[in-house]
CSV table of C-alpha atoms in Angstrom, one decimal:
chain,number,residue,atom,x,y,z
A,1293,MET,CA,-35.9,-129.5,-22.4
A,1294,PRO,CA,-36.3,-132.4,-24.8
A,1295,ILE,CA,-37.4,-131.9,-28.4
A,1296,GLU,CA,-41.2,-132.1,-28.5
A,1297,LEU,CA,-42.8,-133.1,-31.8
A,1298,THR,CA,-46.4,-133.1,-32.9
A,1299,PHE,CA,-47.6,-134.8,-36.1
A,1300,LEU,CA,-49.8,-132.1,-37.6
A,1301,GLY,CA,-50.8,-134.4,-40.4
A,1302,SER,CA,-49.9,-138.0,-41.3
A,1303,GLY,CA,-51.8,-138.6,-44.5
A,1304,THR,CA,-51.0,-138.9,-48.2
A,1305,SER,CA,-51.4,-136.1,-50.8
A,1306,GLN,CA,-55.2,-136.7,-51.1
A,1307,GLY,CA,-55.8,-137.1,-47.4
A,1308,VAL,CA,-57.8,-139.8,-45.6
A,1309,PRO,CA,-60.8,-140.3,-46.1
A,1310,MET,CA,-60.3,-139.7,-49.8
A,1311,ILE,CA,-63.0,-138.0,-51.9
A,1312,GLY,CA,-65.4,-140.4,-53.5
A,1313,TRP,CA,-64.4,-143.5,-51.6
A,1314,ASP,CA,-66.7,-145.6,-49.5
A,1315,TYR,CA,-65.2,-146.7,-46.1
A,1316,PRO,CA,-66.5,-149.1,-43.5
A,1317,ASP,CA,-68.0,-147.5,-40.5
A,1318,SER,CA,-65.5,-149.2,-38.3
A,1319,PHE,CA,-62.7,-147.5,-40.2
A,1320,LEU,CA,-64.2,-144.0,-40.0
A,1321,LYS,CA,-65.0,-144.3,-36.3
A,1322,ASN,CA,-61.3,-144.5,-35.4
A,1323,PRO,CA,-60.0,-140.9,-35.4
A,1324,LYS,CA,-56.5,-142.2,-36.0
A,1325,ASN,CA,-57.7,-143.1,-39.5
A,1326,HIS,CA,-58.5,-139.5,-40.4
A,1327,ARG,CA,-55.3,-138.2,-41.9
A,1328,THR,CA,-54.6,-134.6,-43.1
A,1329,ARG,CA,-51.6,-133.9,-45.3
A,1330,PRO,CA,-48.2,-134.5,-43.8
A,1331,SER,CA,-46.4,-132.0,-41.6
A,1332,VAL,CA,-44.8,-131.8,-38.2
A,1333,TYR,CA,-44.4,-129.1,-35.5
A,1334,ILE,CA,-41.1,-129.1,-33.5
A,1335,GLU,CA,-40.4,-127.3,-30.3
A,1336,THR,CA,-37.3,-127.0,-28.1
A,1337,GLU,CA,-36.5,-124.7,-25.3
A,1338,LYS,CA,-35.3,-122.1,-27.8
A,1339,VAL,CA,-37.2,-122.6,-31.1
A,1340,LYS,CA,-40.6,-123.4,-32.5
A,1341,PHE,CA,-41.0,-124.4,-36.2
A,1342,VAL,CA,-42.9,-126.5,-38.7
A,1343,ILE,CA,-41.8,-128.7,-41.6
A,1344,ASP,CA,-44.1,-127.9,-44.5
A,1345,THR,CA,-47.4,-126.0,-44.6
A,1346,THR,CA,-50.2,-128.3,-45.8
A,1347,PRO,CA,-53.5,-127.3,-47.3
A,1348,GLU,CA,-55.0,-127.9,-43.8
A,1349,PHE,CA,-52.3,-125.8,-42.1
A,1350,ARG,CA,-54.8,-123.3,-40.5
A,1351,ILE,CA,-56.9,-126.2,-39.2
A,1352,GLN,CA,-53.8,-128.0,-37.9
A,1353,MET,CA,-52.6,-124.8,-36.1
A,1354,LEU,CA,-56.0,-124.3,-34.5
A,1355,ARG,CA,-56.3,-127.9,-33.5
A,1356,GLU,CA,-52.9,-127.9,-31.7
A,1357,LYS,CA,-53.3,-124.3,-30.3
A,1358,ILE,CA,-50.1,-123.2,-31.9
A,1359,ALA,CA,-49.7,-119.4,-31.6
A,1360,TRP,CA,-46.1,-118.8,-32.5
A,1361,LEU,CA,-43.6,-119.9,-35.1
A,1362,ASP,CA,-39.9,-119.0,-35.4
A,1363,ALA,CA,-39.4,-120.6,-38.8
A,1364,VAL,CA,-40.8,-122.9,-41.6
A,1365,LEU,CA,-38.7,-125.6,-43.3
A,1366,PHE,CA,-39.7,-127.1,-46.6
A,1367,THR,CA,-39.0,-130.5,-47.9
A,1368,HIS,CA,-40.2,-129.7,-51.5
A,1369,ALA,CA,-42.8,-127.8,-53.4
A,1370,HIS,CA,-45.5,-130.3,-54.1
A,1371,ALA,CA,-49.0,-129.0,-53.4
A,1372,ASP,CA,-49.7,-131.1,-50.3
A,1373,HIS,CA,-46.6,-129.6,-48.6
A,1374,ILE,CA,-46.9,-125.9,-49.5
A,1375,MET,CA,-50.4,-124.7,-50.1
A,1376,GLY,CA,-51.0,-123.5,-46.6
A,1377,LEU,CA,-48.1,-121.1,-46.7
A,1378,ASP,CA,-50.2,-118.0,-47.0
A,1379,ASP,CA,-51.8,-118.8,-43.6
A,1380,CYS,CA,-48.5,-118.0,-42.1
A,1381,ARG,CA,-49.6,-114.4,-42.5
A,1382,ARG,CA,-51.1,-114.6,-39.0
A,1383,PHE,CA,-47.7,-115.6,-37.5
A,1384,CYS,CA,-46.1,-112.6,-39.3
A,1385,ASP,CA,-48.8,-110.4,-37.7
A,1386,ILE,CA,-48.1,-111.9,-34.2
A,1387,ARG,CA,-44.3,-111.6,-34.7
A,1388,GLY,CA,-44.7,-108.0,-36.0
A,1389,GLY,CA,-42.5,-108.8,-39.0
A,1390,ALA,CA,-41.1,-111.4,-41.4
A,1391,LEU,CA,-41.2,-115.1,-40.8
A,1392,PRO,CA,-38.0,-117.0,-41.8
A,1393,ILE,CA,-38.6,-119.6,-44.6
A,1394,TYR,CA,-35.9,-122.3,-45.3
A,1395,ALA,CA,-35.9,-124.1,-48.6
A,1396,THR,CA,-33.4,-125.3,-51.2
A,1397,PRO,CA,-32.9,-123.0,-54.2
A,1398,GLU,CA,-35.2,-125.1,-56.4
A,1399,THR,CA,-38.0,-125.2,-53.8
A,1400,MET,CA,-37.6,-121.5,-53.0
A,1401,ASP,CA,-37.9,-120.7,-56.7
A,1402,HIS,CA,-41.2,-122.6,-56.8
A,1403,LEU,CA,-42.4,-120.8,-53.7
A,1404,LYS,CA,-41.5,-117.4,-55.2
A,1405,ARG,CA,-43.5,-118.3,-58.4
A,1406,ILE,CA,-46.6,-119.6,-56.6
A,1407,PHE,CA,-46.7,-116.9,-53.9
A,1408,VAL,CA,-45.3,-114.2,-56.2
A,1409,TYR,CA,-47.1,-111.4,-54.3
A,1410,ALA,CA,-45.1,-112.2,-51.1
A,1411,PHE,CA,-41.7,-112.5,-52.7
A,1412,ASP,CA,-41.6,-109.9,-55.5
A,1413,GLY,CA,-40.3,-107.0,-53.4
A,1414,ARG,CA,-43.5,-104.9,-53.2
A,1415,PRO,CA,-44.3,-103.4,-49.8
A,1416,ILE,CA,-46.1,-105.9,-47.6
A,1417,PRO,CA,-48.9,-104.4,-45.5
A,1418,LYS,CA,-49.5,-105.5,-41.9
A,1419,GLY,CA,-51.6,-108.6,-41.8
A,1420,TYR,CA,-50.2,-110.1,-45.0
A,1421,PHE,CA,-47.7,-112.9,-45.5
A,1422,ASN,CA,-44.2,-111.6,-45.1
A,1423,PRO,CA,-41.5,-114.2,-45.8
A,1424,GLU,CA,-37.8,-113.9,-45.0
A,1425,PRO,CA,-36.1,-116.4,-47.4
A,1426,HIS,CA,-33.2,-118.5,-46.3
A,1427,LEU,CA,-31.6,-120.8,-48.9
A,1428,ILE,CA,-30.7,-124.3,-47.8
A,1429,GLU,CA,-27.3,-125.0,-49.3
A,1430,GLY,CA,-25.7,-126.9,-46.5
A,1431,PRO,CA,-26.0,-127.5,-42.8
A,1432,PHE,CA,-27.4,-124.6,-40.7
A,1433,ILE,CA,-28.4,-123.8,-37.2
A,1434,LEU,CA,-31.8,-123.1,-35.7
A,1435,GLU,CA,-31.1,-121.8,-32.2
A,1436,ASP,CA,-30.2,-125.0,-30.2
A,1437,LEU,CA,-30.5,-127.4,-33.1
A,1438,ASP,CA,-27.9,-128.3,-35.7
A,1439,VAL,CA,-29.7,-129.0,-39.0
A,1440,ALA,CA,-28.2,-131.2,-41.7
A,1441,PRO,CA,-30.2,-131.4,-45.0
A,1442,TYR,CA,-30.0,-134.5,-47.3
A,1443,PRO,CA,-31.3,-134.9,-50.8
A,1444,LEU,CA,-33.8,-137.7,-51.3
A,1445,PRO,CA,-35.1,-139.2,-54.5
A,1446,HIS,CA,-38.8,-138.6,-55.1
A,1447,GLY,CA,-39.5,-139.5,-58.8
A,1448,ARG,CA,-38.4,-136.5,-60.9
A,1449,THR,CA,-38.2,-134.3,-57.8
A,1450,ILE,CA,-35.5,-134.2,-55.2
A,1451,THR,CA,-36.9,-133.7,-51.7
A,1452,THR,CA,-35.0,-132.5,-48.6
A,1453,GLY,CA,-34.6,-134.7,-45.6
A,1454,PHE,CA,-33.4,-133.3,-42.3
A,1455,LEU,CA,-31.3,-134.6,-39.4
A,1456,PHE,CA,-31.6,-132.5,-36.2
A,1457,ALA,CA,-28.8,-132.8,-33.6
A,1458,GLN,CA,-28.7,-131.2,-30.2
A,1459,ASN,CA,-25.5,-130.9,-28.1
A,1460,GLY,CA,-23.8,-133.3,-30.6
A,1461,LYS,CA,-26.4,-136.0,-30.3
A,1462,LYS,CA,-28.5,-137.1,-33.3
A,1463,LYS,CA,-32.1,-136.6,-32.1
A,1464,LEU,CA,-34.4,-136.6,-35.1
A,1465,ALA,CA,-34.3,-137.7,-38.8
A,1466,TYR,CA,-37.3,-136.5,-40.9
A,1467,LEU,CA,-37.1,-138.4,-44.2
A,1468,SER,CA,-40.5,-138.2,-45.9
A,1469,ASP,CA,-41.6,-138.2,-49.6
A,1470,CYS,CA,-38.9,-140.4,-51.0
A,1471,LYS,CA,-38.6,-143.7,-52.9
A,1472,THR,CA,-35.6,-144.8,-50.9
A,1473,VAL,CA,-33.0,-143.5,-48.4
A,1474,PRO,CA,-29.6,-143.6,-50.1
A,1475,ASP,CA,-26.9,-145.4,-48.3
A,1476,PRO,CA,-24.9,-142.2,-47.4
A,1477,VAL,CA,-28.0,-140.7,-45.9
A,1478,ALA,CA,-28.8,-143.8,-43.9
A,1479,ALA,CA,-25.3,-143.9,-42.6
A,1480,ALA,CA,-25.4,-140.2,-41.6
A,1481,VAL,CA,-28.6,-140.7,-39.5
A,1482,GLU,CA,-27.8,-144.2,-38.2
A,1483,GLY,CA,-28.5,-144.6,-34.5
A,1484,VAL,CA,-30.7,-141.4,-34.3
A,1485,GLU,CA,-33.2,-141.3,-31.4
A,1486,VAL,CA,-36.3,-140.9,-33.7
A,1487,ALA,CA,-36.7,-141.5,-37.4
A,1488,ILE,CA,-39.7,-140.4,-39.3
A,1489,LEU,CA,-40.1,-142.2,-42.7
A,1490,ASP,CA,-42.4,-142.3,-45.7
A,1491,ALA,CA,-44.4,-145.5,-45.8
A,1492,LEU,CA,-47.2,-144.6,-48.3
A,1493,ARG,CA,-48.9,-147.9,-48.8
A,1494,ARG,CA,-48.4,-151.7,-48.9
A,1495,ASP,CA,-48.0,-152.0,-52.7
A,1496,SER,CA,-44.9,-150.6,-54.5
A,1497,HIS,CA,-45.1,-147.0,-55.7
A,1498,PRO,CA,-42.8,-145.2,-58.2
A,1499,THR,CA,-42.0,-142.2,-55.9
A,1500,HIS,CA,-42.7,-143.3,-52.3
A,1501,MET,CA,-41.5,-146.1,-50.1
A,1502,SER,CA,-43.9,-149.0,-49.6
A,1503,LEU,CA,-44.4,-150.5,-46.1
A,1504,ASP,CA,-41.8,-153.2,-46.8
A,1505,GLU,CA,-39.3,-150.7,-48.1
A,1506,ALA,CA,-39.8,-148.4,-45.1
A,1507,LEU,CA,-39.3,-151.3,-42.7
A,1508,THR,CA,-36.1,-152.2,-44.5
A,1509,VAL,CA,-34.8,-148.6,-44.2
A,1510,ALA,CA,-35.9,-148.6,-40.5
A,1511,ARG,CA,-33.7,-151.6,-39.8
A,1512,ARG,CA,-30.7,-150.0,-41.6
A,1513,ILE,CA,-31.1,-146.7,-39.6
A,1514,GLY,CA,-31.6,-148.5,-36.3
A,1515,ALA,CA,-33.4,-145.6,-34.6
A,1516,ARG,CA,-34.6,-146.1,-31.0
A,1517,ARG,CA,-38.1,-145.3,-32.3
A,1518,THR,CA,-39.4,-145.1,-35.9
A,1519,TYR,CA,-42.6,-143.5,-37.0
A,1520,PHE,CA,-44.2,-144.0,-40.4
A,1521,THR,CA,-46.1,-141.1,-42.1
A,1522,HIS,CA,-47.5,-140.0,-45.5
A,1523,LEU,CA,-50.0,-142.8,-45.1
A,1524,THR,CA,-52.9,-143.8,-47.5
A,1525,HIS,CA,-56.1,-145.5,-46.4
A,1526,ASP,CA,-54.3,-148.9,-46.9
A,1527,TYR,CA,-53.7,-148.7,-43.2
A,1528,ASP,CA,-56.4,-149.3,-40.5
A,1529,HIS,CA,-54.4,-147.8,-37.7
A,1530,ASP,CA,-55.1,-150.1,-34.7
A,1531,ILE,CA,-55.2,-153.3,-36.8
A,1532,ASP,CA,-52.0,-152.6,-38.7
A,1533,GLN,CA,-50.1,-151.2,-35.7
A,1534,ALA,CA,-50.5,-154.5,-34.0
A,1535,GLU,CA,-48.4,-156.1,-36.7
A,1536,MET,CA,-45.5,-153.7,-36.4
A,1537,PRO,CA,-42.1,-154.7,-34.9
A,1538,GLU,CA,-41.2,-153.3,-31.5
A,1539,ALA,CA,-40.4,-149.5,-31.6
A,1540,VAL,CA,-42.0,-149.0,-35.0
A,1541,PHE,CA,-45.2,-147.0,-35.1
A,1542,PHE,CA,-47.7,-145.6,-37.5
A,1543,ALA,CA,-48.1,-141.9,-36.9
A,1544,TYR,CA,-51.5,-140.3,-36.6
A,1545,ASP,CA,-52.7,-136.7,-36.6
A,1546,GLY,CA,-52.1,-135.0,-33.2
A,1547,LEU,CA,-49.6,-137.6,-32.0
A,1548,LYS,CA,-47.1,-136.0,-29.7
A,1549,ILE,CA,-43.7,-137.4,-28.8
A,1550,LYS,CA,-40.8,-136.3,-26.7
A,1551,ILE,CA,-37.2,-136.9,-27.8
A,1552,PRO,CA,-34.8,-136.8,-24.8
């Protein structure tokens, strides 16, 4: 079975449309311009998991009819990536027990602080969020996937990018929320089947890649297909997609891809 990936959300930290902003009717009529906060759902023959739990996590799960998770992986602890974590209580209920949560020590410390009631050792009643913490301190295995984490610069924060390999083949690189992809990381993921990159907006930003920066990184990585995520309202999907090079795509909420 190939890896199947769904973009649960493809938007920036404020989402699109943004509060208090006037948009042309033509922009709003295109559902691909409605972007919830960024996350992906990944499924193989043996494992089902998400990367990050956005503030719209419950809505995203209902929209995609996702009824089971084996794990949650976190890139970092900014609000747009973690604030839906408590909605995993339903998956704990379905599983009849704890849900594995993977994060670096720094990110896990933030999760424990923000969701203290779930991590402080008190008894967790049925129906409540019940995490099983796993620290990311090097490569690890999720059933049929080999997972290699990589640190990425994101202003004063270090985020975690992931390379997923299957049967020795580099299948997916998820490199979001970063100002650049350092040379050692780009070399490690070079030639991957699919790369997912941060491409916040057209203008430069202090903590995210701009469109030109993301295109440059895409060329360095040389993936068979590249998808841009964490997008502001700078992009009118259909118009801007027409300008992209071959095999480079703007993601949109609900987009499903298969990685052979």
